[in-house]
PDB file of C-alpha atoms in Angstrom:
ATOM      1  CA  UNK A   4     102.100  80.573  20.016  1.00  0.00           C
ATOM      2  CA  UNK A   5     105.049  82.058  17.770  1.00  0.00           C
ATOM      3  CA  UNK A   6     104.089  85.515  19.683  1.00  0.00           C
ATOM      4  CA  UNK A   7     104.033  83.966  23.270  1.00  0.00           C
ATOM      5  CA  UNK A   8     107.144  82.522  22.881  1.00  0.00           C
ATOM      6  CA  UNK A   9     108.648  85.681  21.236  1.00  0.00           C
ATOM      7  CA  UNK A  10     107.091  88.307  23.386  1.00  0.00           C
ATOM      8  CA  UNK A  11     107.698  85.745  27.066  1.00  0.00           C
ATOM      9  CA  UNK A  12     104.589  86.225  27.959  1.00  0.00           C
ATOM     10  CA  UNK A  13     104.094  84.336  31.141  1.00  0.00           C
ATOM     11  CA  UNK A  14     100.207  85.169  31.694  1.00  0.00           C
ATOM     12  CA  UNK A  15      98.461  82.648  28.738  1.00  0.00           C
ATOM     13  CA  UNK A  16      97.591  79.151  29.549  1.00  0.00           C
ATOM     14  CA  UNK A  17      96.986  77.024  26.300  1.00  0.00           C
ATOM     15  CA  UNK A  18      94.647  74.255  27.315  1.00  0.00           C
ATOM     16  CA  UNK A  19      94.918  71.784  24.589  1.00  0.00           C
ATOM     17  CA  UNK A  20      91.236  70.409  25.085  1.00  0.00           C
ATOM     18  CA  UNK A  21      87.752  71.203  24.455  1.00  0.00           C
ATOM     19  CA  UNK A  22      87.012  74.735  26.253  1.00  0.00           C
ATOM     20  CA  UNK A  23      83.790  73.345  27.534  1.00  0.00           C
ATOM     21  CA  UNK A  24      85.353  70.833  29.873  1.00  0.00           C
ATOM     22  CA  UNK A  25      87.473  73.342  31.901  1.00  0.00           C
ATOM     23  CA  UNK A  26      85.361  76.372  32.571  1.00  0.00           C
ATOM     24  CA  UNK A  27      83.696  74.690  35.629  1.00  0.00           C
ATOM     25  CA  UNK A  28      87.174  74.631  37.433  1.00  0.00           C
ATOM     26  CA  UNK A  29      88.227  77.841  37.034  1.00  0.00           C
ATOM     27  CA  UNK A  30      87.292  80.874  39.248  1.00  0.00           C
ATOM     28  CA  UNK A  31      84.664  84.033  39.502  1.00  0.00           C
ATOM     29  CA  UNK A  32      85.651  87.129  37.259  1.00  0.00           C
ATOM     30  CA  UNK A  33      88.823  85.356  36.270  1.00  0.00           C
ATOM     31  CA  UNK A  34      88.829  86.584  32.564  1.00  0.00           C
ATOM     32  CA  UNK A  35      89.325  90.670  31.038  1.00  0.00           C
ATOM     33  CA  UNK A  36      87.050  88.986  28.120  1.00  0.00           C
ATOM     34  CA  UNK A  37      86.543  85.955  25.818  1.00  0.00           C
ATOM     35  CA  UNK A  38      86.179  85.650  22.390  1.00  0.00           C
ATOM     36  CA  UNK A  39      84.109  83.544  20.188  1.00  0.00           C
ATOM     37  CA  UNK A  40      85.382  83.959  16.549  1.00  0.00           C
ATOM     38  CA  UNK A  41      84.152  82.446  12.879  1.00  0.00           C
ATOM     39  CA  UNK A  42      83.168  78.783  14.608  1.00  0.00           C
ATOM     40  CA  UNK A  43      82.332  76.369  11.852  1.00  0.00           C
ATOM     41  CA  UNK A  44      78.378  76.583  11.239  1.00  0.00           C
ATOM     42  CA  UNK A  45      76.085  73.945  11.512  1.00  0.00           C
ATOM     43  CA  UNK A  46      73.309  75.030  10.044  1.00  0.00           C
ATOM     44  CA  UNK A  47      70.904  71.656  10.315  1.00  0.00           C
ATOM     45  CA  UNK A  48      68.385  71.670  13.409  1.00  0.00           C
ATOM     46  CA  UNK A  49      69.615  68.250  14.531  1.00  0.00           C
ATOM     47  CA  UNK A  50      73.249  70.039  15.486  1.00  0.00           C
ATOM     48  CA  UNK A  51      72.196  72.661  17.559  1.00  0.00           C
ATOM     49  CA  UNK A  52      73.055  71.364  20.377  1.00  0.00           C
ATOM     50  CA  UNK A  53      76.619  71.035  19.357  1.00  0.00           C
ATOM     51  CA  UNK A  54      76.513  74.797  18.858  1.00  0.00           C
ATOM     52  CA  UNK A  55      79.537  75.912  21.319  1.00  0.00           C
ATOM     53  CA  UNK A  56      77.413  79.071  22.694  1.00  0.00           C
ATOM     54  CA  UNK A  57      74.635  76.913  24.913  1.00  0.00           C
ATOM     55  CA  UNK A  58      73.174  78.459  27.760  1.00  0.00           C
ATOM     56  CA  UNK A  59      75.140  76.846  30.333  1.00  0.00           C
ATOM     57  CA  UNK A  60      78.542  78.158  28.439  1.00  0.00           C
ATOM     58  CA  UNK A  61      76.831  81.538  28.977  1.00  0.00           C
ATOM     59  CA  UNK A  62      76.320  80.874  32.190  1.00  0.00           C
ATOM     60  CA  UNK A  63      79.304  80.434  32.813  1.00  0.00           C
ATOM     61  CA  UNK A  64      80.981  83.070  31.195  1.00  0.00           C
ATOM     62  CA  UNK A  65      78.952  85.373  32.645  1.00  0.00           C
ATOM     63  CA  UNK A  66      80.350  83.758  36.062  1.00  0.00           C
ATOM     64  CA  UNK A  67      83.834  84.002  34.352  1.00  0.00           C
ATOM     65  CA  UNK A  68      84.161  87.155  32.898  1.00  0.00           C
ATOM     66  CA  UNK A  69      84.443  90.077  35.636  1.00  0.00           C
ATOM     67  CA  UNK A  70      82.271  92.925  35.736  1.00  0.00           C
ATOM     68  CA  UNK A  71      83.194  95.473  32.274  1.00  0.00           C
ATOM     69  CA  UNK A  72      84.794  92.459  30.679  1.00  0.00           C
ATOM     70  CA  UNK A  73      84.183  91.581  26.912  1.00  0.00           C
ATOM     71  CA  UNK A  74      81.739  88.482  25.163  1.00  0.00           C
ATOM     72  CA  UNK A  75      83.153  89.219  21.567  1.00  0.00           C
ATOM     73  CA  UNK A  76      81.664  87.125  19.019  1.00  0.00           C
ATOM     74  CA  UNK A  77      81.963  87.227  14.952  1.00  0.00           C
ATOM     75  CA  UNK A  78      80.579  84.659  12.380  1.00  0.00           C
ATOM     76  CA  UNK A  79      79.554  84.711   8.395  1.00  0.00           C
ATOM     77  CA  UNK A  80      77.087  82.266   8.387  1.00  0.00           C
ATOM     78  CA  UNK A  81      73.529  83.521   9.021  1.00  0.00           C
ATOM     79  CA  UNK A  82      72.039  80.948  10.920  1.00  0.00           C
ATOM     80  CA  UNK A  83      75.055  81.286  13.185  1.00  0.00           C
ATOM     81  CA  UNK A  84      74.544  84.907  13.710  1.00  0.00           C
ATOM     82  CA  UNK A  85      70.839  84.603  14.573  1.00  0.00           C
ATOM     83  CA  UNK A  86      71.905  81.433  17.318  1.00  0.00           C
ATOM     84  CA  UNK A  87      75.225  83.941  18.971  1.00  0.00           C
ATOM     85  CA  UNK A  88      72.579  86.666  18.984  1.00  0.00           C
ATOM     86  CA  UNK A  89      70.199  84.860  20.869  1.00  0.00           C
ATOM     87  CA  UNK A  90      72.162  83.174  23.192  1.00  0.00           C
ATOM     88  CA  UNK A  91      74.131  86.211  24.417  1.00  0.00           C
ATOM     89  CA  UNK A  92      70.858  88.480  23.979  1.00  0.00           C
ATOM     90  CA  UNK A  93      68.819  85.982  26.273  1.00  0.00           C
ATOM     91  CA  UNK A  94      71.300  86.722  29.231  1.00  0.00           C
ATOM     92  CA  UNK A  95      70.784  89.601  31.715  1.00  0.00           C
ATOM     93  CA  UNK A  96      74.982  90.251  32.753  1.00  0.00           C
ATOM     94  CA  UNK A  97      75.486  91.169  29.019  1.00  0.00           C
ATOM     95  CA  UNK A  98      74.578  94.130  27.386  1.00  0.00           C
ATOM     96  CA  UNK A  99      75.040  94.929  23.328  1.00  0.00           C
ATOM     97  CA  UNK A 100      77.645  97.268  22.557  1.00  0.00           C
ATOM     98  CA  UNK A 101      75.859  98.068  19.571  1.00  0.00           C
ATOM     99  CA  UNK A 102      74.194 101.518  19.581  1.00  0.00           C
ATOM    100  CA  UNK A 103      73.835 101.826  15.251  1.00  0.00           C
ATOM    101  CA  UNK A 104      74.189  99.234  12.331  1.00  0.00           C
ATOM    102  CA  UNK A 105      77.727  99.627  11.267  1.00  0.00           C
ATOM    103  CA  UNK A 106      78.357  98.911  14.752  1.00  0.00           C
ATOM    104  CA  UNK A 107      78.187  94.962  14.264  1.00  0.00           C
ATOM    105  CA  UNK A 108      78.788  95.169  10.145  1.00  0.00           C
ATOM    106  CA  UNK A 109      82.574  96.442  10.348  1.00  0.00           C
ATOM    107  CA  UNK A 110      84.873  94.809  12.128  1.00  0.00           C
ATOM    108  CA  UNK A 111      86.494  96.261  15.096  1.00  0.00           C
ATOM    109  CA  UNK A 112      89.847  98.004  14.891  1.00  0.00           C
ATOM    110  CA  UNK A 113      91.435  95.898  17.613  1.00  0.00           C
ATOM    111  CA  UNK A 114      90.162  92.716  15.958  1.00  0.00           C
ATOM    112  CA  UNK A 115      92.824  91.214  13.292  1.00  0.00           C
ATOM    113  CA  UNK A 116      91.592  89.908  10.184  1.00  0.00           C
ATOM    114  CA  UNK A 117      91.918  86.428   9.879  1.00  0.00           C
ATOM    115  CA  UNK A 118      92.650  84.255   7.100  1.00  0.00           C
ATOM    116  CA  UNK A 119      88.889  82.791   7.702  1.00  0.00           C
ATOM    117  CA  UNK A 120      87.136  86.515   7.112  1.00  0.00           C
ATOM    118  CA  UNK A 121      89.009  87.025   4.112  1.00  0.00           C
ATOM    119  CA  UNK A 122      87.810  83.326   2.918  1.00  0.00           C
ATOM    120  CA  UNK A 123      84.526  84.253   3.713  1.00  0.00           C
ATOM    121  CA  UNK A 124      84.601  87.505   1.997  1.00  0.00           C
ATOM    122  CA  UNK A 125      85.575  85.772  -1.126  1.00  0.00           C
ATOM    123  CA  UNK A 126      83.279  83.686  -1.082  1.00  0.00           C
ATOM    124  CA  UNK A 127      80.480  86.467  -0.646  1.00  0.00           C
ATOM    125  CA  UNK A 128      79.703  85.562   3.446  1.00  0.00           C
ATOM    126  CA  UNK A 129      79.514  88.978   4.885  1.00  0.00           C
ATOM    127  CA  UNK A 130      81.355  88.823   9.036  1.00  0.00           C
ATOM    128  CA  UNK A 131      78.890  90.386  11.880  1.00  0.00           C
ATOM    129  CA  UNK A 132      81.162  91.147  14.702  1.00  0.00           C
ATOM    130  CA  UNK A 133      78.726  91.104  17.853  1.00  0.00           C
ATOM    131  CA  UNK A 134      80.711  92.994  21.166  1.00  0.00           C
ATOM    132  CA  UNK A 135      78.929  92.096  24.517  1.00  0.00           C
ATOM    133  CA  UNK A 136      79.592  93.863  27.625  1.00  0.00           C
ATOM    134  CA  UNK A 137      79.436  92.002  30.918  1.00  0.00           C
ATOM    135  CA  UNK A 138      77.060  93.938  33.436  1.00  0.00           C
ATOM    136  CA  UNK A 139      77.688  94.580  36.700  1.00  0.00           C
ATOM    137  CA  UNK A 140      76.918  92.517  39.539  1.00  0.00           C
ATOM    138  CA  UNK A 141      73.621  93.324  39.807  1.00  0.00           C
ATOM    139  CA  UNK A 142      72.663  90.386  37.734  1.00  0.00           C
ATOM    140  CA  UNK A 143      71.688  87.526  40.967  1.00  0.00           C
ATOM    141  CA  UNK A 144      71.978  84.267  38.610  1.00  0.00           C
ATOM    142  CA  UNK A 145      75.795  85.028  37.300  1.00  0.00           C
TER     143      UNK A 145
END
């Protein structure tokens, strides 16, 4: 927010609500990218469906995002990792960045490190950084 306010940037909206509840209302190919960074794992079966990345989120950020536009995703839990993976994976308008291992082990440059990696890297929790291209529109259900 300090950076907003410093820089004047006039194109960021901060909705001050769950995510979830406003990407119905908003328009095709409306975001460059979206990011979904370190969310707090929940490892026990019973939760999963409080996991944020569902497939009608994916739905509709594949709806969202335009064509070339980034799904960038990072966590340090491993069940967490396996569940972004799938979701993401399971979609045909994204396609994994990823062409070798230290591709989704080392953080990307133009990714900052947050206070939460560097907790989780003292603690011994290794980050994957996952980068998902959005297809073209060739994909008929997006």
């Amino acid at each position: 927010l300090r950076h907003i306010e410093a820089d004047q940037l006039t194109n960021i909206r901060i909705w001050p609500d769950d995510a979830r509840l406003i990407l119905p209302a908003l328009p095709d190919r409306i975001l460059a990218g979206a990011y979904i960074m370190l969310r707090d794992p929940r490892p026990k079966r019973r939760h999963a469906a409080r996991h944020i990345l569902q497939p009608v989120i994916v739905d509709h950020l594949a709806r969202l995002i335009r064509p070339g536009g980034m799904l960038v995703m990072a966590s340090d839990d491993p069940t967490a990792k396996g569940w972004l993976m799938a979701m993401a994976m399971a979609h045909s308008a994204f396609d994994w960045t990823a062409k070798r291992p230290e591709d989704w082990r080392q953080r990307p440059a133009f990714l900052p490190e947050t206070r939460y990696m560097k907790k989780g890297d003292r603690a011994g929790r290794r980050s994957s950084w996952f980068l998902f291209r959005r297809a073209s529109d060739s994909c008929q259900s997006c």
